[in-house]
C-alpha positions as MATLAB code, in Angstrom:
seq = 'MIKPLSGGFFMQNHFLPKYKKPVRIIFLSLNQKKMRIFLSVCCLLLWSFFTSCNSSDPSNSRAYVTGKIVGTQVDYNKVTIKIISDNISVATTIPDSSGDFTLSGPLPNQKFSLALNQKIKSFSASKNGCERSSDQLRIEIPIGTTYITFHEIILE';
ca = [
      -0.015    0.032    0.013;
       1.345    3.474   -0.886;
       1.245    6.020    1.870;
       0.670    9.689    1.058;
       3.380   12.192    1.970;
       2.970   13.777    5.362;
       0.150   16.163    5.162;
      -0.627   15.021    1.678;
       0.410   16.622   -1.591;
      -2.900   18.305   -2.174;
      -3.592   19.334    1.403;
      -1.063   22.119    1.582;
       0.602   24.421   -0.865;
       4.177   23.206   -1.003;
       5.590   26.218   -2.791;
       4.702   29.091   -0.461;
       5.276   27.598    3.014;
       8.325   25.688    1.861;
      10.120   28.599    0.097;
       8.724   31.613    1.916;
      11.257   31.584    4.739;
      14.384   30.834    2.664;
      13.503   33.662    0.252;
      13.247   36.071    3.192;
      16.615   34.914    4.537;
      18.282   35.350    1.149;
      16.651   38.807    0.753;
      17.761   39.859    4.236;
      21.249   38.576    3.690;
      21.534   40.578    0.389;
      20.365   43.725    2.194;
      22.816   43.128    4.911;
      25.662   42.661    2.400;
      24.680   45.840    0.574;
      24.526   47.718    3.879;
      27.974   46.414    4.910;
      29.442   47.454    1.588;
      27.761   50.906    1.874;
      29.038   51.426    5.423;
      32.535   50.243    4.440;
      32.664   52.718    1.586;
      31.446   55.538    3.851;
      34.027   54.715    6.483;
      36.757   54.601    3.890;
      35.756   57.980    2.427;
      35.569   59.576    5.909;
      38.919   58.115    6.880;
      40.591   59.467    3.701;
      38.978   62.895    4.184;
      40.205   63.264    7.758;
      43.714   61.982    7.053;
      44.135   64.254    4.003;
      43.136   67.391    5.917;
      46.062   67.219    8.243;
      47.704   70.642    8.250;
      50.235   69.981   10.965;
      52.542   68.320    8.465;
      55.384   70.723    7.535;
      55.195   69.591    3.934;
      51.658   71.079    3.777;
      52.640   74.568    5.010;
      51.716   77.774    3.204;
      53.075   81.279    3.425;
      50.657   84.111    3.964;
      52.000   87.648    3.683;
      50.094   90.973    3.880;
      51.518   94.499    3.923;
      51.707   98.009    2.564;
      54.247   99.501    0.218;
      55.130  103.191    0.728;
      57.676  105.504   -0.833;
      58.158  108.770   -2.566;
      57.043  108.732   -6.186;
      56.311  104.998   -6.249;
      54.370  103.723   -9.266;
      52.464  100.790   -7.735;
      51.755   99.291  -11.184;
      55.501   98.715  -11.704;
      56.200   97.117   -8.348;
      56.058   93.305   -8.303;
      56.056   91.351   -5.030;
      56.939   87.628   -4.846;
      57.176   84.908   -2.244;
      60.261   82.911   -3.024;
      61.224   79.565   -1.428;
      64.042   77.305   -2.664;
      64.638   79.791   -5.562;
      61.056   79.102   -6.708;
      58.502   81.833   -7.044;
      55.411   80.424   -5.279;
      53.247   83.587   -5.424;
      53.326   86.917   -7.234;
      51.275   90.064   -7.019;
      51.284   93.848   -7.532;
      49.988   96.221   -4.827;
      46.692   97.982   -5.257;
      46.478  101.763   -5.767;
      47.011  102.469   -2.073;
      50.070  100.115   -1.816;
      48.319   97.263    0.032;
      49.107   93.709   -1.013;
      48.294   90.085   -0.011;
      50.184   86.994   -1.041;
      49.742   83.319   -0.290;
      51.342   80.210   -1.664;
      52.655   76.716   -0.828;
      56.062   76.357    0.723;
      58.422   73.661   -0.597;
      60.809   74.618    2.240;
      60.383   75.983    5.764;
      62.325   79.138    4.791;
      61.083   81.821    2.387;
      61.614   85.411    1.466;
      59.569   88.353    0.151;
      61.200   89.679   -3.055;
      60.526   93.016   -4.696;
      61.798   94.445   -8.030;
      62.793   97.722   -6.335;
      65.253   98.350   -3.531;
      63.899   98.286    0.023;
      64.956  101.226    2.227;
      63.365   99.945    5.460;
      60.426   97.972    6.753;
      58.485   97.079    9.873;
      56.908   93.729   10.385;
      54.642   91.926   12.840;
      57.306   89.368   13.660;
      60.953   89.792   14.750;
      63.924   88.225   12.925;
      63.248   89.458    9.392;
      66.305   90.788    7.610;
      67.007   92.561    4.351;
      69.277   90.807    1.856;
      72.601   92.381    0.893;
      71.174   93.508   -2.490;
      68.197   95.107   -0.660;
      65.704   93.433   -2.987;
      64.540   90.676   -0.538;
      63.322   90.413    3.014;
      64.305   87.058    4.541;
      61.614   85.578    6.749;
      62.738   83.419    9.696;
      62.203   79.655    9.608;
      58.892   78.523   11.107;
      57.040   81.748   10.264;
      54.120   81.126    7.867;
      52.046   84.260    8.522;
      53.441   87.791    8.616;
      52.234   91.315    8.175;
      54.408   94.135    6.962;
      53.108   97.337    8.448;
      55.139   99.273    5.914;
      57.808   98.594    3.338;
      59.528  101.799    2.374;
      61.073  101.746   -1.088;
      63.886  103.975   -2.298;
];
């Protein structure tokens, strides 16, 4: 005598109860995998953002110089001002009509200088230790200084 399967073939729907739970498990595991990938990518992006924004590294330093040029009969359109580090000009500008200027640029080296195309008679700065070069065309900025204001630079 042949016995029917437990519960009988026609007594229950074999497709829904039998596959309903495994389909849910597969669907949940796919969502969990997608969520893990998404969170991993977000964490990686956040980590790279925070590590790249580190400004305490000396190789990331920038020079920022502001000041005012004064002098008798100075044509401000003919005066050029540069930040020079390692004999490389990292920033160049000309002063505005009142003699004010602002310069900023990356520093390949800790030491930099402010160079002008006209001789410097005297200057006053917000930081001590700045010196005129022997040719009087540059002001040497001390090592470690990245921001300086020249209250006045008097040209000959």
